[in-house]
GROMACS .gro file of C-alpha atoms in nm:
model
  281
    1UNK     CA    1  -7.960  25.195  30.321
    2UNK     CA    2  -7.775  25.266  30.017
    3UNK     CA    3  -7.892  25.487  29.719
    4UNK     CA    4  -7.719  25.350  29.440
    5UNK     CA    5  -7.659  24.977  29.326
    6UNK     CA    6  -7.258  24.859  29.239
    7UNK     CA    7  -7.188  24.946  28.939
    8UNK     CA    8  -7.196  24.631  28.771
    9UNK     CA    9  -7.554  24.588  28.796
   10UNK     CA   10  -7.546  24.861  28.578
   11UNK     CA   11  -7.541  24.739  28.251
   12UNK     CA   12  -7.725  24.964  28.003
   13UNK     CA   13  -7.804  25.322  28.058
   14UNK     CA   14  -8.151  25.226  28.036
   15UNK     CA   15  -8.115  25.023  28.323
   16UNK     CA   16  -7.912  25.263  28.494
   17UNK     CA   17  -8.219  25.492  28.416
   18UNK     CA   18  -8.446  25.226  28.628
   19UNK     CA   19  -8.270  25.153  28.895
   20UNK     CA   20  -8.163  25.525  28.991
   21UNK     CA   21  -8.551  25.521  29.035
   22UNK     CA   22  -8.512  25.258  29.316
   23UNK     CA   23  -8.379  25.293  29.666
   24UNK     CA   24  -8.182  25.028  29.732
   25UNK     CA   25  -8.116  24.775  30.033
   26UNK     CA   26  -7.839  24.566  30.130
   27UNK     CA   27  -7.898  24.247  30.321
   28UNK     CA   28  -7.577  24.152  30.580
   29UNK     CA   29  -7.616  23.830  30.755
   30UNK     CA   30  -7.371  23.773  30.993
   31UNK     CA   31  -7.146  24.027  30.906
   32UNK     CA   32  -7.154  23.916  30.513
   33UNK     CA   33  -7.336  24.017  30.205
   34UNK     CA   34  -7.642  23.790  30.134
   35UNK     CA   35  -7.843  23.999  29.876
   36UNK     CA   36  -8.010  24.324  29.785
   37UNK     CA   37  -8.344  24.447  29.644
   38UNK     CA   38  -8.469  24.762  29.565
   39UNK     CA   39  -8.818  24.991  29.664
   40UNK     CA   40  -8.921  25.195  29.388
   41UNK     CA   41  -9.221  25.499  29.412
   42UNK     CA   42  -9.444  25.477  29.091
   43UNK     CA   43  -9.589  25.797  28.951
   44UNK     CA   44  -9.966  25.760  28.959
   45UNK     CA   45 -10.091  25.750  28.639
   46UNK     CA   46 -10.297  26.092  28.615
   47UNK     CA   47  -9.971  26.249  28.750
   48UNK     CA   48  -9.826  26.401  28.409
   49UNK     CA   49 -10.147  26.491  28.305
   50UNK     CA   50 -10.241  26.669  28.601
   51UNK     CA   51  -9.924  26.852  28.631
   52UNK     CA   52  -9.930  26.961  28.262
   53UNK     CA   53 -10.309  27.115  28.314
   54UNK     CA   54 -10.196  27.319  28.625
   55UNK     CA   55  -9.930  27.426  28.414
   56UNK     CA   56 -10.143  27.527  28.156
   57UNK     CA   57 -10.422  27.745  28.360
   58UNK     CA   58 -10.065  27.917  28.491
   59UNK     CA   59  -9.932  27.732  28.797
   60UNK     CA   60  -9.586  27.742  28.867
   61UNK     CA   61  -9.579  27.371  28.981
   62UNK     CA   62  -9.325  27.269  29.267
   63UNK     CA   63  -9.182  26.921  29.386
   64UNK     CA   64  -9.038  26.893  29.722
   65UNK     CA   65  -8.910  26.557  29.855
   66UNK     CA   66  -8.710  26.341  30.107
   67UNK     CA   67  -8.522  26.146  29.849
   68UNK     CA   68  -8.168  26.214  29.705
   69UNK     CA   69  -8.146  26.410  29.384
   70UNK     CA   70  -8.034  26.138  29.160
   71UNK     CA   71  -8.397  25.938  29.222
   72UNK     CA   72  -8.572  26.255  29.243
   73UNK     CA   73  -8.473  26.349  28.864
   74UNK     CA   74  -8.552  25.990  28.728
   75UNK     CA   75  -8.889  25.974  28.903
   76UNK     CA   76  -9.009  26.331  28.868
   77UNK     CA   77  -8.833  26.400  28.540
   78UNK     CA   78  -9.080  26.318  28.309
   79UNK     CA   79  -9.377  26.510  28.443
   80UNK     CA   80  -9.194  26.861  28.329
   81UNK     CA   81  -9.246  27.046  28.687
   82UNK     CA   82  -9.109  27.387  28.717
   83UNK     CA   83  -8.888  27.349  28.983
   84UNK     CA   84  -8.762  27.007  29.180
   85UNK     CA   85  -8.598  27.038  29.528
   86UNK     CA   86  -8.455  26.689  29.667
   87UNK     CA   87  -8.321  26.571  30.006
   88UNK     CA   88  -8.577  26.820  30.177
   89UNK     CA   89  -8.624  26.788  30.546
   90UNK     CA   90  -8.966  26.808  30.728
   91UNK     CA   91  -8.852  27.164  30.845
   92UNK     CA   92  -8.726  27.263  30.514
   93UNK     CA   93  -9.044  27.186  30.343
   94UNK     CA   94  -9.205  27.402  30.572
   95UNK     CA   95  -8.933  27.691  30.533
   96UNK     CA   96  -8.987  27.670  30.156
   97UNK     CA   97  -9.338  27.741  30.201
   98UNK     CA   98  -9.264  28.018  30.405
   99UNK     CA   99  -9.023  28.171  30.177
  100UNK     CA  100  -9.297  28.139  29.887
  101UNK     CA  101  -9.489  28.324  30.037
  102UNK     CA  102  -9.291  28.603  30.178
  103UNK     CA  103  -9.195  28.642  29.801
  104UNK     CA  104  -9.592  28.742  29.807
  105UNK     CA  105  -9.714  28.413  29.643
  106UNK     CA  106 -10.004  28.242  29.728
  107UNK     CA  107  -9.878  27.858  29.814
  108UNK     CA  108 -10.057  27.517  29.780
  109UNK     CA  109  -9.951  27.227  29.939
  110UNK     CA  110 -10.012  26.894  29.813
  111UNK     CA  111  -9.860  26.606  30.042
  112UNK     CA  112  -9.965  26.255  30.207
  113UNK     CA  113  -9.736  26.179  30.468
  114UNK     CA  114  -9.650  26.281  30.813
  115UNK     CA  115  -9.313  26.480  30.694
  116UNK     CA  116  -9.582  26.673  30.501
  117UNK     CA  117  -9.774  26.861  30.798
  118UNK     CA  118  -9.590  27.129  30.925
  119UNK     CA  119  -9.603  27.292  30.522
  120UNK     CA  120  -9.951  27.165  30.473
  121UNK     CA  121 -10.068  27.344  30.795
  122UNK     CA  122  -9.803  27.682  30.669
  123UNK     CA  123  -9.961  27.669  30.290
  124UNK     CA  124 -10.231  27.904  30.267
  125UNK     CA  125 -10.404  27.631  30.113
  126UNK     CA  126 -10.328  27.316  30.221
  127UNK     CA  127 -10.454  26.969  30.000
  128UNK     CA  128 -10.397  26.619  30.139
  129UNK     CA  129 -10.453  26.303  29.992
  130UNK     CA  130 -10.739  26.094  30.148
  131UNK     CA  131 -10.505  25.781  30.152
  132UNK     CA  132 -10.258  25.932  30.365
  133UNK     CA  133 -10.180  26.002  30.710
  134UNK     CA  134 -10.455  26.128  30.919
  135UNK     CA  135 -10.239  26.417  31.069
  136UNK     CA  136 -10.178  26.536  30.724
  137UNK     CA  137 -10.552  26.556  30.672
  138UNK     CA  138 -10.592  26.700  31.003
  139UNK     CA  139 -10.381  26.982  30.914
  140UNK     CA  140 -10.501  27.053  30.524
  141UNK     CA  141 -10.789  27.264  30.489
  142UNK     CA  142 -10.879  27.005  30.160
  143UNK     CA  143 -10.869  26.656  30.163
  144UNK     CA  144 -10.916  26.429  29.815
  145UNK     CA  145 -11.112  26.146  29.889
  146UNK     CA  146 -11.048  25.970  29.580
  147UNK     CA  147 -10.670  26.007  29.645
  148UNK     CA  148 -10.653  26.097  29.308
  149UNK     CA  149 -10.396  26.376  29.176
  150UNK     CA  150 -10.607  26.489  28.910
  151UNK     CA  151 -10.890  26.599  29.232
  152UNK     CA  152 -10.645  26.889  29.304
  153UNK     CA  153 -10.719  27.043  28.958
  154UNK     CA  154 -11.096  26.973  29.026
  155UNK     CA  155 -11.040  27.125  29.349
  156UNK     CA  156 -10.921  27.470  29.244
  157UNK     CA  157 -11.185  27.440  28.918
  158UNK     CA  158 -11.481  27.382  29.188
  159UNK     CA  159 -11.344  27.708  29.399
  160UNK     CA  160 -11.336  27.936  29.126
  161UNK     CA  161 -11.663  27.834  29.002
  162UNK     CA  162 -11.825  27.902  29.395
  163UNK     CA  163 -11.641  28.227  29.379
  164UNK     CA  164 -11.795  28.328  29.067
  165UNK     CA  165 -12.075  28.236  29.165
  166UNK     CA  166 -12.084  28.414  29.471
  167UNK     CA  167 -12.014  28.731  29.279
  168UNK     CA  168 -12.321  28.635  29.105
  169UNK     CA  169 -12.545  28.599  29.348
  170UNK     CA  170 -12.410  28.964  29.454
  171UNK     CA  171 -12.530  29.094  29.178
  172UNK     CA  172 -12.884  28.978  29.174
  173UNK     CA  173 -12.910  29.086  29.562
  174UNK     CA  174 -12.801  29.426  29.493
  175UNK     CA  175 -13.031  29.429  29.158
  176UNK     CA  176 -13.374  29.373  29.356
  177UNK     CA  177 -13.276  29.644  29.617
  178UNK     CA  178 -13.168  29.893  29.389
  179UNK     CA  179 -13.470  29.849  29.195
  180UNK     CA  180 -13.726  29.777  29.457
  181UNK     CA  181 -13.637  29.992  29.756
  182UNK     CA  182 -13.678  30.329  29.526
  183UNK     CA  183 -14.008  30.183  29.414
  184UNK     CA  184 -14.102  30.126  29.775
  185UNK     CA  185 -13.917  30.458  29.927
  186UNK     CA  186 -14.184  30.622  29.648
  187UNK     CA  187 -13.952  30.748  29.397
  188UNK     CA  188 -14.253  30.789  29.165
  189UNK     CA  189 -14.516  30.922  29.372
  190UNK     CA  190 -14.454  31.261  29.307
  191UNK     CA  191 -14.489  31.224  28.938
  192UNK     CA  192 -14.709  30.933  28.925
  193UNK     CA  193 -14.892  30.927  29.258
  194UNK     CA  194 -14.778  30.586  29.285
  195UNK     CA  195 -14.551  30.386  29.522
  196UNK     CA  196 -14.496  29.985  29.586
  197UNK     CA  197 -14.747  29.845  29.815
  198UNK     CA  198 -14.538  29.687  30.121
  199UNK     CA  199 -14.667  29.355  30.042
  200UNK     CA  200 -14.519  29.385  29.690
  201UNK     CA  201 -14.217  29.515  29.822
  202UNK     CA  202 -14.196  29.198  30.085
  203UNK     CA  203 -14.281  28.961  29.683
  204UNK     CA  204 -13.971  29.135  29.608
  205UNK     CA  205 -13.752  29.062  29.871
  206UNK     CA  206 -13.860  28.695  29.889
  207UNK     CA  207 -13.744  28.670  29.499
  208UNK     CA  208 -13.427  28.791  29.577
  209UNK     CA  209 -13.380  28.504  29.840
  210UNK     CA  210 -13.510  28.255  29.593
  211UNK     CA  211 -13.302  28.395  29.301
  212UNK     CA  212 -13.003  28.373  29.493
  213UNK     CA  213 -13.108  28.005  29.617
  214UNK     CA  214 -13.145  27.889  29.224
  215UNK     CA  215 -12.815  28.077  29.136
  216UNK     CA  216 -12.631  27.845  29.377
  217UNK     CA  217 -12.808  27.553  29.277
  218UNK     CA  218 -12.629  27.543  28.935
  219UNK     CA  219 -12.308  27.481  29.056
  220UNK     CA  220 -12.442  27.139  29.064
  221UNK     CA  221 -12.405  27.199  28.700
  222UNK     CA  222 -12.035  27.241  28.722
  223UNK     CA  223 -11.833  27.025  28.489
  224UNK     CA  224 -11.465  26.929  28.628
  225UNK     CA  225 -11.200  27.064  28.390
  226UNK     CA  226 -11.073  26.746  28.122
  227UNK     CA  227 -10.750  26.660  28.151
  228UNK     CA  228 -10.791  26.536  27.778
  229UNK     CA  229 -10.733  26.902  27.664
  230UNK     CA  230 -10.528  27.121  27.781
  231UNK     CA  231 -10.408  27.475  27.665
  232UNK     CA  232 -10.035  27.578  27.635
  233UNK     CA  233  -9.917  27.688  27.988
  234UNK     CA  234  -9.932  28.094  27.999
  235UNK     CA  235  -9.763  28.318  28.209
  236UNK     CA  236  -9.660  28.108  28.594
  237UNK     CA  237  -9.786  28.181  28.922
  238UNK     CA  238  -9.755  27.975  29.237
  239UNK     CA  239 -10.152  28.007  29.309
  240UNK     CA  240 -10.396  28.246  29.144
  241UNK     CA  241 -10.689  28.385  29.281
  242UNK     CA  242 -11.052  28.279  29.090
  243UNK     CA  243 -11.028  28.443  28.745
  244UNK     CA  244 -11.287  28.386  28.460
  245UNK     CA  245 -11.148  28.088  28.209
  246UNK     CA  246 -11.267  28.131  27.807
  247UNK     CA  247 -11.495  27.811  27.844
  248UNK     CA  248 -11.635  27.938  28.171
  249UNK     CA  249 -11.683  28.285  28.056
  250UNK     CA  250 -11.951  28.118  27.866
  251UNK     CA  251 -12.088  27.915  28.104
  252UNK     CA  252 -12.128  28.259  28.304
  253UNK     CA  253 -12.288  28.465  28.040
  254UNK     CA  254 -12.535  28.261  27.911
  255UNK     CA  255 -12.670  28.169  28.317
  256UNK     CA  256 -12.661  28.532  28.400
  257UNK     CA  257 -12.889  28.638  28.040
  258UNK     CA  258 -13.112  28.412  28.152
  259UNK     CA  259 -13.116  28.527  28.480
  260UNK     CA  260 -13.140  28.872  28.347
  261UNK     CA  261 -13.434  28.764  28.131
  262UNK     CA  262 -13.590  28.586  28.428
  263UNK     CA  263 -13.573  28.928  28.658
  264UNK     CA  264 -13.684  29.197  28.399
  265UNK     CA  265 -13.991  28.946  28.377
  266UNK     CA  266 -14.028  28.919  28.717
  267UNK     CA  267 -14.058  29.299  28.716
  268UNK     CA  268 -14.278  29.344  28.481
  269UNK     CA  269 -14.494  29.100  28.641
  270UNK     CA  270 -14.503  29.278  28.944
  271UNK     CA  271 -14.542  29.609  28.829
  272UNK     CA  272 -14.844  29.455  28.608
  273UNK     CA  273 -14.983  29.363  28.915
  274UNK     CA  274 -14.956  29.680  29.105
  275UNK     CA  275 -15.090  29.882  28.817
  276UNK     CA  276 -15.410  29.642  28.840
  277UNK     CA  277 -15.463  29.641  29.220
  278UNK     CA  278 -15.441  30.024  29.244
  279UNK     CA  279 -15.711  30.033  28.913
  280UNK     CA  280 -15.918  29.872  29.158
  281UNK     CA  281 -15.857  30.071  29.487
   0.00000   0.00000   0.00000
C-alpha cells in the first residue's frame, strides 16, 4: 500500500489536489509492475453542513482518523473542523477521548467502524452510525438509523428539548402540590372555615398526572433544527449541557402560558366547585 502516486501522474495541482484524496495501490505480478488504482472516501453530502451547524450552536468539532495527514487535509479540509488529528491508532482515539475529558470536557463520539469502539464506549456520549459495524453500535449509547450525519445534530436538538421539557413538567408537579396540599392541610380554615374536600384534593392530584402526561406529549411537536440556517459559531465547547436556544425560548414560553392559563383555570374551576358543594352541605 502506498499513499502517494509517482510523481508524474501528477500533472496539475488540481490533480495533485484529487489524488492526495485517494489511497493508492500498486499491482506486482510476478515480481513486476502491472498497474495501480486508487480508493478514495467521499464526504457525505450533509457533512459540511452538519459540521458548520454544530459549530454554530458552539461545538468545538474534532476529526480523528486512521489515514495519513496528507489525505486527511484534502478530504476533511473543506468542512472547516476545529481541530484534525491523522494517523490515529484504535488506542489513540480512545486516549484522546480520555484526555478531553480529563481537561473537564464533555466528549461525543461519532464513529462507524470497529477501530471506533474503544472511544465510542470512553465518550460520555457515544453516537454510531446505523450502517456500521454492529460492535460500534453495541458500544454507543445512540445509534442513527438513517446513517445520516446531519441525525447527530437532531440528536443533541431532540435531548435538549426532553430536558427542557422535563424541567417543565417539574414545574407543573411542584405547582399543584404547592397549591393544593395547603388547601387540603386547611390553610384557610381558620379564617374561612373552609378546607379542600379529600376527593377534590385526589381531582387535583390526578390533574397533575395528566398535565404532566400532555406536557410530554408535545415533544411530538419538536421540529429538528434546519441545516438551511445557521447562526455564526459562538464561543466553542466540546459538548454542552441542554441550554435554552432563541427560537426555542419561544417555543417554551408560549407552551408554558398556555399551560399557565390552562392551570389557573383549572383552579378556579375547582375552587368554584368546592364553594358550591359546601353551599349545599
Amino acid at each position: 500500500m502506498i499513499r502517494r502516486p509517482p510523481r508524474s501522474t501528477l500533472s496539475s495541482s488540481s490533480a495533485a489536489s484529487d489524488v492526495y484524496k485517494r489511497q493508492v495501490v500498486l499491482l506486482v505480478v510476478d515480481g513486476g509492475f502491472a498497474g495501480w488504482f486508487s480508493v478514495q472516501d467521499g464526504l457525505k453530502d450533509d457533512a459540511a453542513a452538519t459540521v458548520k451547524a454544530l459549530q454554530s450552536i458552539g461545538l468545538y468539532v474534532c476529526v480523528l482518523t486512521g489515514d495519513n495527514r496528507t489525505t486527511a487535509e484534502a478530504i476533511v479540509g473543506p468542512l472547516g473542523v476545529d481541530e484534525l488529528h491523522a494517523e490515529v491508532a484504535p488506542a489513540d482515539k480512545l486516549n484522546k477521548v480520555a484526555e478531553l475529558q480529563q481537561r473537564g470536557e464533555v466528549v461525543a463520539m461519532v464513529g462507524d467502524g470497529v477501530n471506533d469502539s474503544p472511544a465510542l464506549a470512553q465518550a460520555d456520549v457515544g453516537i454510531a452510525i446505523g450502517a456500521g459495524a454492529e460492535i460500534a453500535a453495541a458500544a454507543a449509547e445512540i445509534v442513527l438509523v438513517k446513517s445520516r450525519v446531519q441525525d447527530v445534530l437532531h440528536a443533541i436538538d431532540l435531548s435538549e428539548a426532553t430536558f427542557r421539557r422535563i424541567r417543565w413538567n417539574f414545574v407543573w408537579a411542584f405547582g399543584f402540590n404547592v397549591v393544593g396540599i395547603p388547601l387540603a392541610a386547611g390553610v384557610l380554615y381558620p379564617p374561612y372555615q373552609w378546607t379542600l374536600p379529600p376527593m377534590f384534593a385526589g381531582l387535583a392530584m390526578a390533574c397533575s398526572s395528566i398535565t404532566v402526561v400532555l406536557s410530554s406529549l408535545l415533544l411530538q411537536r419538536h421540529t429538528p433544527r434546519s441545516l438551511d440556517h445557521v447562526a455564526e459559531p459562538s464561543n466553542k465547547t466540546m459538548l454542552r449541557h441542554a441550554r435554552l436556544m432563541a427560537g426555542h425560548l419561544t417555543i417554551t414560553v408560549t407552551s408554558a402560558v398556555l399551560f399557565a392559563a390552562a392551570l389557573f383555570l383549572l383552579i378556579i374551576a375547582c375552587l368554584i366547585l368546592v364553594v358550591v358543594v359546601a353551599s349545599h352541605s
